[in-house]
mmCIF file of C-alpha atoms in Angstrom:
data_model
loop_
_atom_site.group_PDB
_atom_site.id
_atom_site.type_symbol
_atom_site.label_atom_id
_atom_site.label_comp_id
_atom_site.label_asym_id
_atom_site.label_seq_id
_atom_site.Cartn_x
_atom_site.Cartn_y
_atom_site.Cartn_z
ATOM 1 C CA UNK A 185 -5.796 -8.715 14.190
ATOM 2 C CA UNK A 186 -6.573 -5.036 13.581
ATOM 3 C CA UNK A 187 -8.286 -3.892 10.392
ATOM 4 C CA UNK A 188 -7.566 -0.597 8.649
ATOM 5 C CA UNK A 189 -9.493 0.627 5.603
ATOM 6 C CA UNK A 190 -7.623 2.556 2.893
ATOM 7 C CA UNK A 191 -9.694 5.478 1.532
ATOM 8 C CA UNK A 192 -9.049 8.356 -0.852
ATOM 9 C CA UNK A 193 -12.276 10.375 -0.659
ATOM 10 C CA UNK A 194 -14.620 11.607 2.046
ATOM 11 C CA UNK A 195 -17.374 9.429 0.578
ATOM 12 C CA UNK A 196 -15.244 6.293 0.983
ATOM 13 C CA UNK A 197 -14.148 7.414 4.440
ATOM 14 C CA UNK A 198 -17.739 7.831 5.647
ATOM 15 C CA UNK A 199 -18.673 4.396 4.343
ATOM 16 C CA UNK A 200 -15.650 2.872 6.090
ATOM 17 C CA UNK A 201 -16.483 4.626 9.369
ATOM 18 C CA UNK A 202 -19.701 2.632 9.569
ATOM 19 C CA UNK A 203 -17.772 -0.653 9.332
ATOM 20 C CA UNK A 204 -16.126 -2.760 12.040
ATOM 21 C CA UNK A 205 -12.648 -1.449 11.179
ATOM 22 C CA UNK A 206 -10.273 -0.154 13.857
ATOM 23 C CA UNK A 207 -8.768 2.706 11.878
ATOM 24 C CA UNK A 208 -8.979 4.659 8.631
ATOM 25 C CA UNK A 209 -6.293 5.625 6.154
ATOM 26 C CA UNK A 210 -6.937 8.770 4.142
ATOM 27 C CA UNK A 211 -4.973 9.839 1.070
ATOM 28 C CA UNK A 212 -3.565 8.355 -2.155
ATOM 29 C CA UNK A 213 -0.867 5.685 -2.123
ATOM 30 C CA UNK A 214 0.433 6.259 -5.644
ATOM 31 C CA UNK A 215 -0.891 9.453 -7.332
ATOM 32 C CA UNK A 216 0.073 12.917 -6.115
ATOM 33 C CA UNK A 217 -2.740 14.508 -8.154
ATOM 34 C CA UNK A 218 -5.244 12.899 -5.786
ATOM 35 C CA UNK A 219 -3.751 14.461 -2.642
ATOM 36 C CA UNK A 220 -6.721 15.886 -0.707
ATOM 37 C CA UNK A 221 -7.030 19.562 0.088
ATOM 38 C CA UNK A 222 -6.128 20.738 3.580
ATOM 39 C CA UNK A 223 -9.824 21.427 4.186
ATOM 40 C CA UNK A 224 -10.755 17.833 3.297
ATOM 41 C CA UNK A 225 -7.909 16.478 5.413
ATOM 42 C CA UNK A 226 -9.110 18.424 8.460
ATOM 43 C CA UNK A 227 -12.681 17.247 7.887
ATOM 44 C CA UNK A 228 -11.555 13.630 7.502
ATOM 45 C CA UNK A 229 -9.545 13.771 10.725
ATOM 46 C CA UNK A 230 -12.464 15.344 12.601
ATOM 47 C CA UNK A 231 -14.962 12.688 11.470
ATOM 48 C CA UNK A 232 -12.622 9.779 12.202
ATOM 49 C CA UNK A 233 -11.791 10.997 15.698
ATOM 50 C CA UNK A 234 -15.459 11.654 16.457
ATOM 51 C CA UNK A 235 -16.150 8.027 15.479
ATOM 52 C CA UNK A 236 -13.490 6.853 17.939
ATOM 53 C CA UNK A 237 -11.263 5.232 15.303
ATOM 54 C CA UNK A 238 -7.567 5.658 14.530
ATOM 55 C CA UNK A 239 -6.532 8.101 11.787
ATOM 56 C CA UNK A 240 -3.660 7.500 9.373
ATOM 57 C CA UNK A 241 -2.573 9.895 6.640
ATOM 58 C CA UNK A 242 -1.161 8.492 3.368
ATOM 59 C CA UNK A 243 1.018 10.252 0.799
ATOM 60 C CA UNK A 244 2.539 8.886 -2.450
ATOM 61 C CA UNK A 245 5.869 9.428 -4.189
ATOM 62 C CA UNK A 246 6.036 13.182 -4.788
ATOM 63 C CA UNK A 247 7.441 15.608 -7.332
ATOM 64 C CA UNK A 248 8.602 19.063 -6.224
ATOM 65 C CA UNK A 249 5.050 20.229 -6.928
ATOM 66 C CA UNK A 250 3.655 17.509 -4.667
ATOM 67 C CA UNK A 251 6.082 18.319 -1.850
ATOM 68 C CA UNK A 252 4.927 21.929 -1.875
ATOM 69 C CA UNK A 253 1.311 20.808 -1.874
ATOM 70 C CA UNK A 254 1.631 18.721 1.279
ATOM 71 C CA UNK A 255 3.842 21.100 3.286
ATOM 72 C CA UNK A 256 0.845 22.812 4.880
ATOM 73 C CA UNK A 257 -0.736 19.426 5.538
ATOM 74 C CA UNK A 258 2.389 18.245 7.348
ATOM 75 C CA UNK A 259 2.255 21.373 9.525
ATOM 76 C CA UNK A 260 -1.308 20.442 10.475
ATOM 77 C CA UNK A 261 -0.407 16.793 11.115
ATOM 78 C CA UNK A 262 2.626 17.473 13.303
ATOM 79 C CA UNK A 263 0.385 19.396 15.681
ATOM 80 C CA UNK A 264 -1.570 16.212 16.386
ATOM 81 C CA UNK A 265 -0.389 13.536 18.792
ATOM 82 C CA UNK A 266 -2.526 10.634 17.600
ATOM 83 C CA UNK A 267 -1.780 10.411 13.862
ATOM 84 C CA UNK A 268 0.305 7.948 11.875
ATOM 85 C CA UNK A 269 1.745 9.119 8.557
ATOM 86 C CA UNK A 270 2.385 6.559 5.814
ATOM 87 C CA UNK A 271 4.597 7.909 3.062
ATOM 88 C CA UNK A 272 6.155 6.479 -0.062
ATOM 89 C CA UNK A 273 8.393 9.520 -0.568
ATOM 90 C CA UNK A 274 11.867 10.073 0.896
ATOM 91 C CA UNK A 275 11.533 13.865 0.691
ATOM 92 C CA UNK A 276 8.336 13.810 2.738
ATOM 93 C CA UNK A 277 9.965 11.337 5.111
ATOM 94 C CA UNK A 278 12.881 13.699 5.690
ATOM 95 C CA UNK A 279 10.517 16.618 6.317
ATOM 96 C CA UNK A 280 8.512 14.579 8.797
ATOM 97 C CA UNK A 281 11.556 13.203 10.622
ATOM 98 C CA UNK A 282 12.742 16.787 11.165
ATOM 99 C CA UNK A 283 9.336 17.920 12.429
ATOM 100 C CA UNK A 284 8.666 15.151 14.916
ATOM 101 C CA UNK A 285 5.312 14.653 16.602
ATOM 102 C CA UNK A 286 3.942 11.943 14.295
ATOM 103 C CA UNK A 287 4.354 8.190 13.977
ATOM 104 C CA UNK A 288 6.084 7.350 10.681
ATOM 105 C CA UNK A 289 5.524 4.318 8.472
ATOM 106 C CA UNK A 290 6.983 3.443 5.052
ATOM 107 C CA UNK A 291 4.447 3.161 2.248
ATOM 108 C CA UNK A 292 4.613 0.338 -0.294
ATOM 109 C CA UNK A 293 6.567 2.379 -2.904
ATOM 110 C CA UNK A 294 9.516 2.495 -0.479
ATOM 111 C CA UNK A 295 9.664 -1.250 0.181
ATOM 112 C CA UNK A 296 11.158 -3.285 -2.653
ATOM 113 C CA UNK A 297 9.719 -6.803 -3.029
ATOM 114 C CA UNK A 298 10.749 -8.731 -6.187
ATOM 115 C CA UNK A 299 7.817 -11.133 -5.683
ATOM 116 C CA UNK A 300 5.364 -8.421 -6.685
ATOM 117 C CA UNK A 301 6.156 -9.577 -10.212
ATOM 118 C CA UNK A 302 4.866 -13.014 -11.272
ATOM 119 C CA UNK A 303 7.196 -15.921 -10.449
ATOM 120 C CA UNK A 304 6.723 -17.199 -14.020
ATOM 121 C CA UNK A 305 8.624 -14.144 -15.236
ATOM 122 C CA UNK A 306 11.696 -15.255 -13.284
ATOM 123 C CA UNK A 307 11.506 -18.902 -14.267
ATOM 124 C CA UNK A 308 11.723 -18.031 -17.949
ATOM 125 C CA UNK A 309 15.504 -18.229 -17.542
ATOM 126 C CA UNK A 310 16.826 -21.090 -19.708
ATOM 127 C CA UNK A 311 16.541 -24.391 -17.833
ATOM 128 C CA UNK A 312 17.492 -23.295 -14.279
ATOM 129 C CA UNK A 313 18.729 -26.159 -12.111
ATOM 130 C CA UNK A 314 17.094 -27.115 -8.822
ATOM 131 C CA UNK A 315 19.675 -25.423 -6.576
ATOM 132 C CA UNK A 316 19.804 -22.308 -8.765
ATOM 133 C CA UNK A 317 16.046 -22.054 -8.601
ATOM 134 C CA UNK A 318 16.115 -22.398 -4.787
ATOM 135 C CA UNK A 319 18.712 -19.627 -4.457
ATOM 136 C CA UNK A 320 16.737 -17.322 -6.740
ATOM 137 C CA UNK A 321 13.529 -18.102 -4.886
ATOM 138 C CA UNK A 322 15.112 -17.225 -1.535
ATOM 139 C CA UNK A 323 15.995 -13.752 -2.840
ATOM 140 C CA UNK A 324 12.761 -13.352 -4.795
ATOM 141 C CA UNK A 325 10.523 -13.571 -1.727
ATOM 142 C CA UNK A 326 12.577 -11.301 0.542
ATOM 143 C CA UNK A 327 12.090 -7.534 0.861
ATOM 144 C CA UNK A 328 14.538 -4.641 0.938
ATOM 145 C CA UNK A 329 13.875 -4.443 4.689
ATOM 146 C CA UNK A 330 15.412 -7.888 5.169
ATOM 147 C CA UNK A 331 18.704 -6.106 4.480
ATOM 148 C CA UNK A 332 19.570 -4.948 8.004
ATOM 149 C CA UNK A 333 21.357 -1.766 6.922
ATOM 150 C CA UNK A 334 18.248 -0.565 5.083
ATOM 151 C CA UNK A 335 16.132 -1.314 8.118
ATOM 152 C CA UNK A 336 18.509 0.524 10.449
ATOM 153 C CA UNK A 337 18.605 3.527 8.111
ATOM 154 C CA UNK A 338 14.843 3.963 8.193
ATOM 155 C CA UNK A 339 14.754 3.402 11.950
ATOM 156 C CA UNK A 340 17.332 6.191 12.308
ATOM 157 C CA UNK A 341 14.812 8.524 10.619
ATOM 158 C CA UNK A 342 12.194 7.628 13.204
ATOM 159 C CA UNK A 343 10.263 5.170 11.020
ATOM 160 C CA UNK A 344 8.403 2.605 13.113
ATOM 161 C CA UNK A 345 6.994 0.244 10.478
ATOM 162 C CA UNK A 346 6.177 -0.475 6.847
ATOM 163 C CA UNK A 347 3.501 -1.678 4.434
ATOM 164 C CA UNK A 348 3.966 -4.934 2.517
ATOM 165 C CA UNK A 349 1.994 -7.341 0.324
ATOM 166 C CA UNK A 350 -0.229 -10.381 0.756
ATOM 167 C CA UNK A 351 2.260 -12.857 -0.717
ATOM 168 C CA UNK A 352 2.257 -16.055 1.402
ATOM 169 C CA UNK A 353 5.805 -17.101 0.470
ATOM 170 C CA UNK A 354 7.006 -13.725 1.790
ATOM 171 C CA UNK A 355 5.401 -14.224 5.210
ATOM 172 C CA UNK A 356 8.423 -15.988 6.812
ATOM 173 C CA UNK A 357 10.620 -13.062 5.763
ATOM 174 C CA UNK A 358 8.200 -10.583 7.356
ATOM 175 C CA UNK A 359 8.727 -12.406 10.654
ATOM 176 C CA UNK A 360 12.439 -11.560 10.568
ATOM 177 C CA UNK A 361 11.661 -7.853 10.049
ATOM 178 C CA UNK A 362 9.244 -7.844 12.983
ATOM 179 C CA UNK A 363 11.853 -9.521 15.201
ATOM 180 C CA UNK A 364 14.141 -6.572 14.427
ATOM 181 C CA UNK A 365 11.625 -4.184 16.002
ATOM 182 C CA UNK A 366 9.779 -3.033 12.882
ATOM 183 C CA UNK A 367 5.988 -3.251 12.630
ATOM 184 C CA UNK A 368 4.451 -4.697 9.482
ATOM 185 C CA UNK A 369 1.014 -4.010 7.985
ATOM 186 C CA UNK A 370 -0.176 -6.163 5.084
ATOM 187 C CA UNK A 371 -2.331 -4.978 2.173
ATOM 188 C CA UNK A 372 -5.071 -7.303 0.996
ATOM 189 C CA UNK A 373 -6.575 -7.828 -2.484
ATOM 190 C CA UNK A 374 -4.109 -6.026 -4.794
ATOM 191 C CA UNK A 375 -0.342 -6.169 -5.367
ATOM 192 C CA UNK A 376 1.337 -3.336 -7.336
ATOM 193 C CA UNK A 377 3.410 -4.915 -10.111
ATOM 194 C CA UNK A 378 4.469 -1.707 -11.870
ATOM 195 C CA UNK A 379 4.207 1.990 -10.970
ATOM 196 C CA UNK A 380 4.784 4.904 -13.344
ATOM 197 C CA UNK A 381 5.049 8.614 -12.650
ATOM 198 C CA UNK A 382 2.831 9.378 -15.656
ATOM 199 C CA UNK A 383 -0.679 7.979 -15.676
ATOM 200 C CA UNK A 384 -1.426 5.540 -18.511
ATOM 201 C CA UNK A 385 -5.087 5.372 -17.550
ATOM 202 C CA UNK A 386 -5.434 9.144 -17.982
ATOM 203 C CA UNK A 387 -3.741 8.880 -21.373
ATOM 204 C CA UNK A 388 -6.142 6.140 -22.517
ATOM 205 C CA UNK A 389 -9.158 8.175 -21.417
ATOM 206 C CA UNK A 390 -7.992 11.420 -23.012
ATOM 207 C CA UNK A 391 -7.131 13.362 -19.862
ATOM 208 C CA UNK A 392 -4.793 16.109 -21.060
ATOM 209 C CA UNK A 393 -3.541 18.000 -18.009
ATOM 210 C CA UNK A 394 -2.801 16.250 -14.669
ATOM 211 C CA UNK A 395 -3.849 19.302 -12.669
ATOM 212 C CA UNK A 396 -7.249 19.241 -14.395
ATOM 213 C CA UNK A 397 -7.719 15.464 -14.308
ATOM 214 C CA UNK A 398 -11.315 14.379 -13.617
ATOM 215 C CA UNK A 399 -9.944 11.398 -11.636
ATOM 216 C CA UNK A 400 -11.742 8.590 -13.475
ATOM 217 C CA UNK A 401 -9.676 6.126 -11.400
ATOM 218 C CA UNK A 402 -11.946 6.797 -8.441
ATOM 219 C CA UNK A 403 -14.600 4.714 -10.182
ATOM 220 C CA UNK A 404 -12.842 2.800 -12.992
ATOM 221 C CA UNK A 405 -10.127 0.196 -13.524
ATOM 222 C CA UNK A 406 -9.211 -1.862 -16.601
ATOM 223 C CA UNK A 407 -8.502 -5.569 -16.882
ATOM 224 C CA UNK A 408 -5.430 -6.292 -18.994
ATOM 225 C CA UNK A 409 -3.769 -9.539 -20.058
ATOM 226 C CA UNK A 410 -0.083 -10.227 -20.649
ATOM 227 C CA UNK A 411 -0.093 -12.807 -23.420
ATOM 228 C CA UNK A 412 3.486 -14.032 -23.080
ATOM 229 C CA UNK A 413 3.182 -14.747 -19.354
ATOM 230 C CA UNK A 414 -0.478 -15.683 -19.658
ATOM 231 C CA UNK A 415 -1.278 -13.505 -16.643
ATOM 232 C CA UNK A 416 -4.113 -11.111 -15.917
ATOM 233 C CA UNK A 417 -3.526 -7.685 -14.384
ATOM 234 C CA UNK A 418 -5.511 -4.559 -13.531
ATOM 235 C CA UNK A 419 -4.610 -1.057 -14.717
ATOM 236 C CA UNK A 420 -5.652 1.551 -12.180
ATOM 237 C CA UNK A 421 -4.328 5.065 -12.585
ATOM 238 C CA UNK A 422 -0.531 4.976 -12.776
ATOM 239 C CA UNK A 423 -0.294 1.442 -11.340
ATOM 240 C CA UNK A 424 -0.606 -2.064 -12.745
ATOM 241 C CA UNK A 425 -1.899 -4.446 -10.063
ATOM 242 C CA UNK A 426 -2.393 -8.165 -9.833
ATOM 243 C CA UNK A 427 -5.347 -9.312 -7.780
ATOM 244 C CA UNK A 428 -5.051 -11.649 -4.786
ATOM 245 C CA UNK A 429 -7.750 -13.342 -2.718
ATOM 246 C CA UNK A 430 -6.926 -13.286 0.999
ATOM 247 C CA UNK A 431 -8.270 -16.137 3.114
ATOM 248 C CA UNK A 432 -8.609 -17.058 6.777
ATOM 249 C CA UNK A 433 -5.864 -19.723 6.730
ATOM 250 C CA UNK A 434 -3.289 -17.274 5.383
ATOM 251 C CA UNK A 435 -4.510 -14.612 7.830
ATOM 252 C CA UNK A 436 -3.783 -17.027 10.708
ATOM 253 C CA UNK A 437 -0.354 -17.674 9.226
ATOM 254 C CA UNK A 438 0.305 -13.926 9.139
ATOM 255 C CA UNK A 439 -0.783 -13.553 12.741
ATOM 256 C CA UNK A 440 1.720 -16.224 13.799
ATOM 257 C CA UNK A 441 4.531 -14.197 12.197
ATOM 258 C CA UNK A 442 3.647 -11.209 14.412
ATOM 259 C CA UNK A 443 1.667 -9.140 11.901
ATOM 260 C CA UNK A 444 -1.196 -7.417 13.716
ATOM 261 C CA UNK A 445 -2.695 -5.146 11.031
ATOM 262 C CA UNK A 446 -4.394 -5.777 7.700
ATOM 263 C CA UNK A 447 -5.161 -2.965 5.251
ATOM 264 C CA UNK A 448 -8.331 -3.341 3.199
ATOM 265 C CA UNK A 449 -8.536 -1.042 0.157
ATOM 266 C CA UNK A 450 -11.696 0.634 -1.064
ATOM 267 C CA UNK A 451 -11.160 0.966 -4.814
ATOM 268 C CA UNK A 452 -12.285 -0.275 -8.232
ATOM 269 C CA UNK A 453 -9.440 -2.811 -7.997
ATOM 270 C CA UNK A 454 -10.694 -4.512 -4.827
ATOM 271 C CA UNK A 455 -14.332 -3.821 -5.764
ATOM 272 C CA UNK A 456 -15.038 -3.049 -2.131
ATOM 273 C CA UNK A 457 -17.312 -0.025 -1.968
ATOM 274 C CA UNK A 458 -19.840 -0.478 0.825
ATOM 275 C CA UNK A 459 -19.854 -1.057 4.569
ATOM 276 C CA UNK A 460 -21.387 -4.518 4.080
ATOM 277 C CA UNK A 461 -18.635 -5.568 1.665
ATOM 278 C CA UNK A 462 -15.957 -4.339 4.075
ATOM 279 C CA UNK A 463 -17.494 -6.143 7.038
ATOM 280 C CA UNK A 464 -17.767 -9.382 5.056
ATOM 281 C CA UNK A 465 -14.029 -9.286 4.359
ATOM 282 C CA UNK A 466 -13.167 -8.572 8.001
ATOM 283 C CA UNK A 467 -15.366 -11.385 9.286
ATOM 284 C CA UNK A 468 -13.818 -13.797 6.772
ATOM 285 C CA UNK A 469 -10.266 -12.922 7.894
ATOM 286 C CA UNK A 470 -10.818 -12.868 11.657
#
């Protein structure tokens, strides 16, 4: 099993480089206001390659402003032959598929998985029968990539794989995607339940202008509780997550499905911030 560390800053990247990981992801998954500058991107790539690890660039869903911001970065990336680009935006995906020269992967925002939401939310339907529940459950734990036409569409754009979640009941469905020639990488520790274009965390903390945001999400996250479902979540930037605890048994199960990459996030949500914490997770999941 290969381990990739998700980072958003040069500080996180340098900490991850000292770990046992095989590759580094650099860039924000969900917030376009955290897209690194071209200078920082070049520096990140240089340091990762000097360390002999793989480099993967990440971009979120983008507005027109965000698309313009990453155009020059895409020009830099397409000139490299050893970079994978993970994007959650169809516009960026179209730009990249026209450019060529990079390995493309779908980010989590582009892969629909109903099971990101708590199962208890679904079972609130009035007295579902056994067979109804089984039918709903079969759909609930599939992904949009289990629909062959969706998979073929993305493959036609040159996409080679996708990011998905650590949800054990989804694992058998991942196996079917892999059998259709699509690589799967699984995120550990945090599942995005809801994503908004506007940042609720910034609103709570009094950030007025996105372009001038002080990025408190680089060091903070908030625990929240949904009383009706009796579930706990984590608000981080423009995303509500639910925490998961990966374990060795489930990692072995994933490996049997054909998954060969785990993505470990450095963030206030995972509470993984140091090389020792990262290495402990990797050792536990080997």
